[in-house]
mmCIF file of C-alpha atoms in Angstrom:
data_model
loop_
_atom_site.group_PDB
_atom_site.id
_atom_site.type_symbol
_atom_site.label_atom_id
_atom_site.label_comp_id
_atom_site.label_asym_id
_atom_site.label_seq_id
_atom_site.Cartn_x
_atom_site.Cartn_y
_atom_site.Cartn_z
ATOM 1 C CA UNK A 14 -112.589 -65.387 -123.675
ATOM 2 C CA UNK A 15 -110.370 -62.522 -122.484
ATOM 3 C CA UNK A 16 -110.660 -59.403 -124.615
ATOM 4 C CA UNK A 17 -106.897 -58.853 -124.500
ATOM 5 C CA UNK A 18 -106.299 -62.274 -126.079
ATOM 6 C CA UNK A 19 -108.976 -61.619 -128.711
ATOM 7 C CA UNK A 20 -107.458 -58.269 -129.675
ATOM 8 C CA UNK A 21 -103.951 -59.760 -129.772
ATOM 9 C CA UNK A 22 -105.015 -62.551 -132.152
ATOM 10 C CA UNK A 23 -107.130 -60.214 -134.289
ATOM 11 C CA UNK A 24 -104.247 -57.782 -134.842
ATOM 12 C CA UNK A 25 -101.051 -59.845 -134.550
ATOM 13 C CA UNK A 26 -101.977 -62.388 -137.245
ATOM 14 C CA UNK A 27 -102.307 -59.896 -140.140
ATOM 15 C CA UNK A 28 -99.164 -58.077 -138.939
ATOM 16 C CA UNK A 29 -97.119 -61.290 -138.994
ATOM 17 C CA UNK A 30 -98.591 -62.256 -142.368
ATOM 18 C CA UNK A 31 -97.791 -58.842 -143.865
ATOM 19 C CA UNK A 32 -94.237 -58.877 -142.504
ATOM 20 C CA UNK A 33 -93.506 -62.380 -143.828
ATOM 21 C CA UNK A 34 -95.035 -61.753 -147.264
ATOM 22 C CA UNK A 35 -92.812 -58.684 -147.709
ATOM 23 C CA UNK A 36 -89.559 -59.832 -146.133
ATOM 24 C CA UNK A 37 -89.380 -63.290 -147.721
ATOM 25 C CA UNK A 38 -89.769 -62.291 -151.416
ATOM 26 C CA UNK A 39 -87.527 -59.230 -151.003
ATOM 27 C CA UNK A 40 -84.758 -61.390 -149.551
ATOM 28 C CA UNK A 41 -84.931 -64.308 -151.994
ATOM 29 C CA UNK A 42 -85.870 -62.555 -155.250
ATOM 30 C CA UNK A 43 -85.631 -58.770 -154.995
ATOM 31 C CA UNK A 44 -85.580 -58.020 -158.725
ATOM 32 C CA UNK A 45 -88.442 -60.345 -159.674
ATOM 33 C CA UNK A 46 -90.847 -59.234 -156.935
ATOM 34 C CA UNK A 47 -90.334 -55.603 -157.936
ATOM 35 C CA UNK A 48 -91.007 -56.151 -161.638
ATOM 36 C CA UNK A 49 -94.119 -54.594 -163.187
ATOM 37 C CA UNK A 50 -95.477 -54.289 -166.714
ATOM 38 C CA UNK A 51 -93.714 -50.896 -166.941
ATOM 39 C CA UNK A 52 -90.212 -52.378 -166.455
ATOM 40 C CA UNK A 53 -89.078 -49.448 -164.296
ATOM 41 C CA UNK A 54 -86.977 -49.363 -161.140
ATOM 42 C CA UNK A 55 -88.734 -50.189 -157.862
ATOM 43 C CA UNK A 56 -87.628 -51.011 -154.327
ATOM 44 C CA UNK A 57 -90.948 -52.197 -152.853
ATOM 45 C CA UNK A 58 -93.776 -54.271 -154.351
ATOM 46 C CA UNK A 59 -97.517 -53.983 -153.769
ATOM 47 C CA UNK A 60 -99.318 -56.021 -151.137
ATOM 48 C CA UNK A 61 -101.104 -58.102 -153.781
ATOM 49 C CA UNK A 62 -97.793 -58.890 -155.488
ATOM 50 C CA UNK A 63 -96.209 -60.137 -152.267
ATOM 51 C CA UNK A 64 -99.208 -62.277 -151.318
ATOM 52 C CA UNK A 65 -99.340 -63.923 -154.756
ATOM 53 C CA UNK A 66 -95.534 -64.193 -155.130
ATOM 54 C CA UNK A 67 -95.573 -67.980 -154.763
ATOM 55 C CA UNK A 68 -97.686 -70.733 -153.141
ATOM 56 C CA UNK A 69 -95.837 -70.334 -149.832
ATOM 57 C CA UNK A 70 -96.638 -66.631 -149.386
ATOM 58 C CA UNK A 71 -100.213 -67.153 -150.564
ATOM 59 C CA UNK A 72 -100.738 -70.050 -148.146
ATOM 60 C CA UNK A 73 -99.049 -68.285 -145.220
ATOM 61 C CA UNK A 74 -101.125 -65.135 -145.709
ATOM 62 C CA UNK A 75 -104.389 -67.028 -146.098
ATOM 63 C CA UNK A 76 -103.814 -69.276 -143.079
ATOM 64 C CA UNK A 77 -103.095 -66.364 -140.735
ATOM 65 C CA UNK A 78 -106.079 -64.399 -142.056
ATOM 66 C CA UNK A 79 -108.181 -67.553 -141.604
ATOM 67 C CA UNK A 80 -106.966 -67.897 -137.997
ATOM 68 C CA UNK A 81 -107.604 -64.231 -137.217
ATOM 69 C CA UNK A 82 -111.112 -64.117 -138.769
ATOM 70 C CA UNK A 83 -113.135 -65.608 -135.853
ATOM 71 C CA UNK A 84 -111.315 -63.321 -133.426
ATOM 72 C CA UNK A 85 -112.235 -60.333 -135.590
ATOM 73 C CA UNK A 86 -115.899 -61.332 -135.427
ATOM 74 C CA UNK A 87 -115.661 -61.696 -131.632
ATOM 75 C CA UNK A 88 -113.950 -58.302 -131.389
ATOM 76 C CA UNK A 89 -116.682 -56.738 -133.526
ATOM 77 C CA UNK A 90 -119.314 -58.154 -131.156
ATOM 78 C CA UNK A 91 -117.431 -56.881 -128.103
ATOM 79 C CA UNK A 92 -117.260 -53.365 -129.562
ATOM 80 C CA UNK A 93 -120.947 -53.454 -130.531
ATOM 81 C CA UNK A 94 -121.965 -54.572 -127.030
ATOM 82 C CA UNK A 95 -119.750 -51.933 -125.425
ATOM 83 C CA UNK A 96 -121.355 -49.137 -127.437
ATOM 84 C CA UNK A 97 -124.854 -50.460 -126.701
ATOM 85 C CA UNK A 98 -124.089 -50.550 -122.984
ATOM 86 C CA UNK A 99 -122.834 -46.972 -122.967
ATOM 87 C CA UNK A 100 -126.038 -45.692 -124.541
ATOM 88 C CA UNK A 101 -128.490 -47.998 -122.762
ATOM 89 C CA UNK A 102 -129.489 -45.648 -119.910
ATOM 90 C CA UNK A 103 -129.475 -42.233 -121.463
ATOM 91 C CA UNK A 104 -133.235 -41.602 -121.354
ATOM 92 C CA UNK A 105 -134.738 -41.349 -117.835
ATOM 93 C CA UNK A 106 -137.290 -43.906 -116.676
ATOM 94 C CA UNK A 107 -139.994 -41.244 -116.354
ATOM 95 C CA UNK A 108 -139.458 -40.438 -120.024
ATOM 96 C CA UNK A 109 -141.728 -37.655 -121.322
ATOM 97 C CA UNK A 110 -141.756 -37.543 -125.158
ATOM 98 C CA UNK A 111 -142.038 -33.778 -125.479
ATOM 99 C CA UNK A 112 -139.556 -32.890 -122.751
ATOM 100 C CA UNK A 113 -136.894 -35.339 -123.970
ATOM 101 C CA UNK A 114 -137.625 -35.343 -127.681
ATOM 102 C CA UNK A 115 -134.182 -33.998 -128.687
ATOM 103 C CA UNK A 116 -132.338 -36.464 -126.456
ATOM 104 C CA UNK A 117 -134.489 -39.308 -127.719
ATOM 105 C CA UNK A 118 -133.780 -38.471 -131.361
ATOM 106 C CA UNK A 119 -130.045 -38.247 -130.694
ATOM 107 C CA UNK A 120 -130.086 -41.571 -128.851
ATOM 108 C CA UNK A 121 -132.048 -43.225 -131.660
ATOM 109 C CA UNK A 122 -129.552 -41.910 -134.207
ATOM 110 C CA UNK A 123 -126.570 -43.211 -132.242
ATOM 111 C CA UNK A 124 -128.178 -46.633 -131.781
ATOM 112 C CA UNK A 125 -128.721 -46.870 -135.542
ATOM 113 C CA UNK A 126 -125.091 -45.954 -136.088
ATOM 114 C CA UNK A 127 -124.012 -48.670 -133.638
ATOM 115 C CA UNK A 128 -126.096 -51.253 -135.494
ATOM 116 C CA UNK A 129 -124.803 -50.262 -138.943
ATOM 117 C CA UNK A 130 -121.196 -50.045 -137.690
ATOM 118 C CA UNK A 131 -121.459 -53.642 -136.457
ATOM 119 C CA UNK A 132 -122.829 -54.876 -139.779
ATOM 120 C CA UNK A 133 -120.254 -52.976 -141.833
ATOM 121 C CA UNK A 134 -117.486 -54.247 -139.580
ATOM 122 C CA UNK A 135 -118.532 -57.799 -140.440
ATOM 123 C CA UNK A 136 -118.591 -56.930 -144.153
ATOM 124 C CA UNK A 137 -115.016 -55.620 -143.837
ATOM 125 C CA UNK A 138 -113.909 -58.923 -142.289
ATOM 126 C CA UNK A 139 -115.593 -60.887 -145.091
ATOM 127 C CA UNK A 140 -113.980 -58.634 -147.721
ATOM 128 C CA UNK A 141 -110.527 -59.272 -146.239
ATOM 129 C CA UNK A 142 -111.220 -63.011 -146.204
ATOM 130 C CA UNK A 143 -112.274 -62.994 -149.879
ATOM 131 C CA UNK A 144 -109.235 -61.039 -151.083
ATOM 132 C CA UNK A 145 -107.031 -63.434 -149.092
ATOM 133 C CA UNK A 146 -108.697 -66.568 -150.432
ATOM 134 C CA UNK A 147 -108.384 -65.437 -154.054
ATOM 135 C CA UNK A 148 -104.994 -63.952 -154.958
ATOM 136 C CA UNK A 149 -104.594 -61.541 -157.874
ATOM 137 C CA UNK A 150 -102.937 -64.334 -159.874
ATOM 138 C CA UNK A 151 -105.454 -67.097 -159.172
ATOM 139 C CA UNK A 152 -108.702 -65.139 -159.581
ATOM 140 C CA UNK A 153 -108.259 -61.427 -160.220
ATOM 141 C CA UNK A 154 -111.988 -60.598 -160.341
ATOM 142 C CA UNK A 155 -112.729 -62.156 -156.951
ATOM 143 C CA UNK A 156 -109.575 -60.622 -155.482
ATOM 144 C CA UNK A 157 -110.652 -57.215 -156.780
ATOM 145 C CA UNK A 158 -114.165 -57.716 -155.360
ATOM 146 C CA UNK A 159 -112.763 -58.592 -151.938
ATOM 147 C CA UNK A 160 -110.278 -55.719 -152.059
ATOM 148 C CA UNK A 161 -112.936 -53.128 -152.958
ATOM 149 C CA UNK A 162 -115.339 -54.528 -150.344
ATOM 150 C CA UNK A 163 -112.614 -54.346 -147.714
ATOM 151 C CA UNK A 164 -111.608 -50.752 -148.527
ATOM 152 C CA UNK A 165 -115.133 -49.350 -148.802
ATOM 153 C CA UNK A 166 -116.460 -51.070 -145.667
ATOM 154 C CA UNK A 167 -113.322 -50.182 -143.656
ATOM 155 C CA UNK A 168 -113.784 -46.523 -144.629
ATOM 156 C CA UNK A 169 -117.485 -46.528 -143.738
ATOM 157 C CA UNK A 170 -116.783 -48.274 -140.435
ATOM 158 C CA UNK A 171 -114.307 -45.586 -139.418
ATOM 159 C CA UNK A 172 -116.768 -42.800 -140.198
ATOM 160 C CA UNK A 173 -119.454 -44.458 -138.068
ATOM 161 C CA UNK A 174 -117.083 -45.228 -135.176
ATOM 162 C CA UNK A 175 -115.835 -41.633 -135.106
ATOM 163 C CA UNK A 176 -119.428 -40.403 -135.032
ATOM 164 C CA UNK A 177 -120.285 -42.767 -132.151
ATOM 165 C CA UNK A 178 -117.139 -41.985 -130.182
ATOM 166 C CA UNK A 179 -117.534 -38.240 -130.661
ATOM 167 C CA UNK A 180 -120.848 -38.667 -128.854
ATOM 168 C CA UNK A 181 -119.113 -40.679 -126.126
ATOM 169 C CA UNK A 182 -116.587 -37.884 -125.761
ATOM 170 C CA UNK A 183 -119.347 -35.287 -125.434
ATOM 171 C CA UNK A 184 -121.023 -37.437 -122.762
ATOM 172 C CA UNK A 185 -117.622 -37.839 -121.019
ATOM 173 C CA UNK A 186 -117.798 -41.613 -121.384
ATOM 174 C CA UNK A 187 -114.884 -43.978 -122.202
ATOM 175 C CA UNK A 188 -113.715 -43.403 -125.769
ATOM 176 C CA UNK A 189 -110.710 -43.410 -128.100
ATOM 177 C CA UNK A 190 -111.968 -40.608 -130.319
ATOM 178 C CA UNK A 191 -108.796 -38.495 -130.539
ATOM 179 C CA UNK A 192 -106.475 -41.377 -131.393
ATOM 180 C CA UNK A 193 -108.925 -43.015 -133.770
ATOM 181 C CA UNK A 194 -109.496 -39.716 -135.553
ATOM 182 C CA UNK A 195 -105.767 -39.482 -136.318
ATOM 183 C CA UNK A 196 -105.690 -43.104 -137.485
ATOM 184 C CA UNK A 197 -108.762 -42.574 -139.685
ATOM 185 C CA UNK A 198 -107.142 -39.505 -141.280
ATOM 186 C CA UNK A 199 -103.956 -41.524 -141.894
ATOM 187 C CA UNK A 200 -106.047 -44.287 -143.474
ATOM 188 C CA UNK A 201 -107.912 -41.827 -145.709
ATOM 189 C CA UNK A 202 -104.771 -39.995 -146.849
ATOM 190 C CA UNK A 203 -102.921 -43.228 -147.632
ATOM 191 C CA UNK A 204 -106.012 -44.471 -149.501
ATOM 192 C CA UNK A 205 -106.135 -41.333 -151.664
ATOM 193 C CA UNK A 206 -102.358 -41.388 -152.174
ATOM 194 C CA UNK A 207 -102.464 -45.046 -153.236
ATOM 195 C CA UNK A 208 -105.111 -44.299 -155.885
ATOM 196 C CA UNK A 209 -103.088 -41.351 -157.232
ATOM 197 C CA UNK A 210 -99.818 -43.292 -157.350
ATOM 198 C CA UNK A 211 -101.434 -46.318 -158.984
ATOM 199 C CA UNK A 212 -102.937 -44.066 -161.668
ATOM 200 C CA UNK A 213 -99.597 -42.342 -162.302
ATOM 201 C CA UNK A 214 -97.796 -45.673 -162.506
ATOM 202 C CA UNK A 215 -100.223 -47.107 -165.043
ATOM 203 C CA UNK A 216 -100.321 -44.000 -167.220
ATOM 204 C CA UNK A 217 -96.705 -42.770 -167.109
ATOM 205 C CA UNK A 218 -94.533 -45.635 -165.809
ATOM 206 C CA UNK A 219 -92.297 -43.486 -163.615
ATOM 207 C CA UNK A 220 -89.439 -44.999 -161.617
ATOM 208 C CA UNK A 221 -90.245 -45.875 -157.984
ATOM 209 C CA UNK A 222 -93.877 -44.690 -158.182
ATOM 210 C CA UNK A 223 -95.156 -48.251 -157.827
ATOM 211 C CA UNK A 224 -92.953 -48.696 -154.745
ATOM 212 C CA UNK A 225 -94.467 -45.639 -153.106
ATOM 213 C CA UNK A 226 -97.868 -47.086 -154.011
ATOM 214 C CA UNK A 227 -96.871 -50.255 -152.134
ATOM 215 C CA UNK A 228 -95.668 -48.147 -149.207
ATOM 216 C CA UNK A 229 -98.996 -46.290 -149.073
ATOM 217 C CA UNK A 230 -100.760 -49.675 -149.003
ATOM 218 C CA UNK A 231 -98.650 -50.734 -146.024
ATOM 219 C CA UNK A 232 -99.476 -47.499 -144.169
ATOM 220 C CA UNK A 233 -103.167 -48.020 -144.969
ATOM 221 C CA UNK A 234 -103.127 -51.574 -143.593
ATOM 222 C CA UNK A 235 -101.153 -50.640 -140.475
ATOM 223 C CA UNK A 236 -103.450 -47.711 -139.692
ATOM 224 C CA UNK A 237 -106.469 -49.992 -140.062
ATOM 225 C CA UNK A 238 -104.999 -52.679 -137.803
ATOM 226 C CA UNK A 239 -104.091 -50.055 -135.193
ATOM 227 C CA UNK A 240 -107.574 -48.553 -135.438
ATOM 228 C CA UNK A 241 -109.036 -51.920 -134.421
ATOM 229 C CA UNK A 242 -106.322 -52.528 -131.837
ATOM 230 C CA UNK A 243 -107.371 -49.436 -129.896
ATOM 231 C CA UNK A 244 -110.595 -51.241 -129.044
ATOM 232 C CA UNK A 245 -108.575 -52.854 -126.244
ATOM 233 C CA UNK A 246 -108.666 -49.591 -124.288
ATOM 234 C CA UNK A 247 -112.457 -49.722 -124.297
ATOM 235 C CA UNK A 248 -112.582 -53.450 -123.567
ATOM 236 C CA UNK A 249 -110.398 -53.073 -120.478
ATOM 237 C CA UNK A 250 -113.210 -51.107 -118.876
ATOM 238 C CA UNK A 251 -115.826 -53.795 -119.464
ATOM 239 C CA UNK A 252 -114.526 -57.305 -120.272
ATOM 240 C CA UNK A 253 -111.180 -57.422 -118.430
#
């Protein structure tokens, strides 16, 4: 299967789902979708609110996430194999433990990071699937579990990928370190901002705060999708 097709399916599906789940409720029922327990003015709902707006948005979101899931697993395997290939011939054949001890330890560390990044990437995919299967209205506890799993694993994955790709950059091997670093920072800042805004909204009920919380969620999701999309630049050098 062509890597370009895999990346397209893995990233386009959640983008289309996100766009539909926001545009449809805002067009047909702007006031209702923006209502919260605080009864303050808002112009944008949260992601969870749009997904669980009605059976149509819930079904549409889940079906596209379901379609994209196998492609995400394939993409995770492609990235894992690419990293393994890049670090497969770094120790010379006439390896002498004492002479190459430092290089060996560094290589061992990177290979562990590659393994854990692959596993955590799969956990992120499962977390997204769980939060999509159970909406906040149908089963809040499971939705919360999936949401937390997704956020934590996505954050850990980015840290590991940046560590691996910083090594690739040092070795002057194909990498997307600079771009992915910016995307990871955007993800982290939007994550922190979302937590702060959600806390302010729940404690003080200020106008438009919940909307900016929803906006920070959108930025977080888009930065995460783009982070994975940039894998295509690595795949072009190996699978295409």
